[in-house]
C-alpha positions as a Python dict, from the first residue, in 0.01 Angstrom:
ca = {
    (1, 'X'): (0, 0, 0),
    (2, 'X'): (59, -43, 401),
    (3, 'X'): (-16, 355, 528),
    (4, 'X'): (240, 412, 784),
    (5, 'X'): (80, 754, 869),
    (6, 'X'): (-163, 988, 808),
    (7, 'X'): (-208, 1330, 833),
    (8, 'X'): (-556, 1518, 905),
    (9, 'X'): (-666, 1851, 868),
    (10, 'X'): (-984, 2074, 884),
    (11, 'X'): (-1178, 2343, 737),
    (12, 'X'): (-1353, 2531, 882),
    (13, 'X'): (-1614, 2858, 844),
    (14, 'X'): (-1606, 3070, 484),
    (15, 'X'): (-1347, 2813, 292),
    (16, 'X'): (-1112, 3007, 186),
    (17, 'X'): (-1161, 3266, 431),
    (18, 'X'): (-1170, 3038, 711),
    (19, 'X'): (-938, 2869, 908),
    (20, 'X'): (-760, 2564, 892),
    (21, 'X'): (-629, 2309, 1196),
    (22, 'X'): (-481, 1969, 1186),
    (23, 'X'): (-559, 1701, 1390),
    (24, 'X'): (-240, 1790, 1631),
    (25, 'X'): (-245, 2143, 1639),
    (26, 'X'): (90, 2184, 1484),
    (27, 'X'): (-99, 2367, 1180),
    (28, 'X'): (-394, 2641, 1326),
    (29, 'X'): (-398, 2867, 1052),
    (30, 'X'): (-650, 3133, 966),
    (31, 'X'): (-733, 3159, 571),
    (32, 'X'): (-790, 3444, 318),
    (33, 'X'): (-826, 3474, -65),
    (34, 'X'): (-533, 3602, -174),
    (35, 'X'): (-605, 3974, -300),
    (36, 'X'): (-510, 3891, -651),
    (37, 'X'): (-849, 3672, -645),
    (38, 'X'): (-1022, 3946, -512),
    (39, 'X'): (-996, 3845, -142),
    (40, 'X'): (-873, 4050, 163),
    (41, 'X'): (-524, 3814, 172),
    (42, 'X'): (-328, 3886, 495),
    (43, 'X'): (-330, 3523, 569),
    (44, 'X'): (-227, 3214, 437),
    (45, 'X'): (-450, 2998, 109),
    (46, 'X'): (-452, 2607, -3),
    (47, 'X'): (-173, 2730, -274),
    (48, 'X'): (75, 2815, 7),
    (49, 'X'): (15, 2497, 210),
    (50, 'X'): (20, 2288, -141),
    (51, 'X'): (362, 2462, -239),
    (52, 'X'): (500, 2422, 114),
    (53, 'X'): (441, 2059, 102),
    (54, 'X'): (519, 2004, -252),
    (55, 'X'): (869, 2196, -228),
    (56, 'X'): (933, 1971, 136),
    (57, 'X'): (827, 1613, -26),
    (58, 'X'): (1001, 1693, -387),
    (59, 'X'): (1309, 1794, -156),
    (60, 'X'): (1337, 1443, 16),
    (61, 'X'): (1297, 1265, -292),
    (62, 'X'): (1575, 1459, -432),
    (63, 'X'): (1772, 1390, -135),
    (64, 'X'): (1666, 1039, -163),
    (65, 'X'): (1766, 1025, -576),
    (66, 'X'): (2109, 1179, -463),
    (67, 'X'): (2218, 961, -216),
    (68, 'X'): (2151, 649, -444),
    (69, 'X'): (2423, 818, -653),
    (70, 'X'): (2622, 941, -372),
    (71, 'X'): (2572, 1292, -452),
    (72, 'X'): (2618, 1576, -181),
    (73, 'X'): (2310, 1758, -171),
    (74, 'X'): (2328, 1927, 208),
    (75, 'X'): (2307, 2260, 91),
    (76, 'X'): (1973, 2231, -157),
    (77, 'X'): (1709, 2367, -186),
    (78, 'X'): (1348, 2305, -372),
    (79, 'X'): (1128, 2599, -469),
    (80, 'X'): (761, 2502, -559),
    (81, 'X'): (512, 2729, -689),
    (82, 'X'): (150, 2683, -739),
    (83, 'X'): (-47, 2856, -996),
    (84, 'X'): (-415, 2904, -965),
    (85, 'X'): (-618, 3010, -1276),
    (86, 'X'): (-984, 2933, -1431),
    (87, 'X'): (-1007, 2620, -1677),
    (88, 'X'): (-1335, 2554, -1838),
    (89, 'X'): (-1573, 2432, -1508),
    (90, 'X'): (-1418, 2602, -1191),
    (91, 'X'): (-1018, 2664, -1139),
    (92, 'X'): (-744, 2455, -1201),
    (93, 'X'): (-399, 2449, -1079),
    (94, 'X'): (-37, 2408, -1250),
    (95, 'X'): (308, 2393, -1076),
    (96, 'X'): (641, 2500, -1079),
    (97, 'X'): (966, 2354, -912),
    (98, 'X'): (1292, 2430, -978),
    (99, 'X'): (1579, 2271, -796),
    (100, 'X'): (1870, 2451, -628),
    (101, 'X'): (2198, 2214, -615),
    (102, 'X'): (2464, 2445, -572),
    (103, 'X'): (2834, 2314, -643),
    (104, 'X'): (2678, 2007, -876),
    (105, 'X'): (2744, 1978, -1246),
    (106, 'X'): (2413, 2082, -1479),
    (107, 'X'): (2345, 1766, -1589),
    (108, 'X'): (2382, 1602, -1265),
    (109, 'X'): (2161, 1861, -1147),
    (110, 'X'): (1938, 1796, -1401),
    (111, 'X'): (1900, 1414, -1372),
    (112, 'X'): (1841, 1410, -993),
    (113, 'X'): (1618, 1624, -1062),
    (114, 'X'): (1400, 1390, -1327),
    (115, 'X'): (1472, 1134, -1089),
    (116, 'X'): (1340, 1302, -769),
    (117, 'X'): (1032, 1355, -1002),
    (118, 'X'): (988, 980, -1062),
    (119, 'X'): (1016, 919, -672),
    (120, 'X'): (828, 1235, -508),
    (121, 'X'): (438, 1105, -375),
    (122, 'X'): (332, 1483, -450),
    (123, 'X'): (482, 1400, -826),
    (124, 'X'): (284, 1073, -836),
    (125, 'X'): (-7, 1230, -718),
    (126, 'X'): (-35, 1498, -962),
    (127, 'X'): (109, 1265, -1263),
    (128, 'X'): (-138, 1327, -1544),
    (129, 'X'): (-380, 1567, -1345),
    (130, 'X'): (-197, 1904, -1359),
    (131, 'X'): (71, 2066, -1533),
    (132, 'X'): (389, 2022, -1319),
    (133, 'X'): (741, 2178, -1498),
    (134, 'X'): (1042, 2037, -1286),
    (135, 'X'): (1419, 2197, -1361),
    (136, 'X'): (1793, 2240, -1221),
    (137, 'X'): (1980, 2528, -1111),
    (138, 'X'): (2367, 2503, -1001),
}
């Protein structure tokens, strides 16, 4: 693969309630445990930053499925949520993203949707790792 960019991003002091920068500056975030994990919340958490960039890189690819079919898809939208739970050794993760093409047919919806899944790097990436449902609303 030739990289054409790459992002970078620390951590740093008490993980998860620490703070988090990238290499720019663009992102200087403090962190929290949410207070459903028993954490102060009140800032953001890796689950935020993972659904933000999931939702943004699942909503190009969808953007990128469409106009290979010359599909209008200016006023969509791509909701991700991550899930955060205990598995057997530590925690484990599972997402959700769900589509919104208003004004296209359901099963046009639907299979830019599977194909936006195919394309997405944050799809690839989690491919076999994680439990990731994708679906279509109109």
């Amino acid at each position: 693969m030739d990289i054409k960019y790459v992002a970078s991003a620390t951590s740093s002091g008490d993980a998860r309630n620490g703070h988090v920068k990238s290499d720019d500056g663009i992102i200087d975030q403090d962190m929290a445990m949410p207070k459903e994990l028993g954490g102060p919340g009140g800032a953001t958490n890796p689950e935020q930053l993972f659904a933000a960039g999931f939702a943004a890189c699942f909503h190009q690819a969808l953007k990128l499925a469409a106009g290979n079919e010359d599909v209008d898809v200016n006023s969509s939208s791509v909701e991700a949520e991550v899930g955060l739970g205990p598995d057997a050794e530590s925690f484990g993760i599972e997402v959700a993203i769900v589509a919104h093409l208003p004004g296209a047919e359901q099963d046009t919806a639907d299979r830019l949707v599977a194909r936006a899944h195919e394309l997405c790097p944050y799809s690839k990436a989690t491919r076999g790792n994680i439990k990731v449902d994708v679906s279509a609303t109109v």
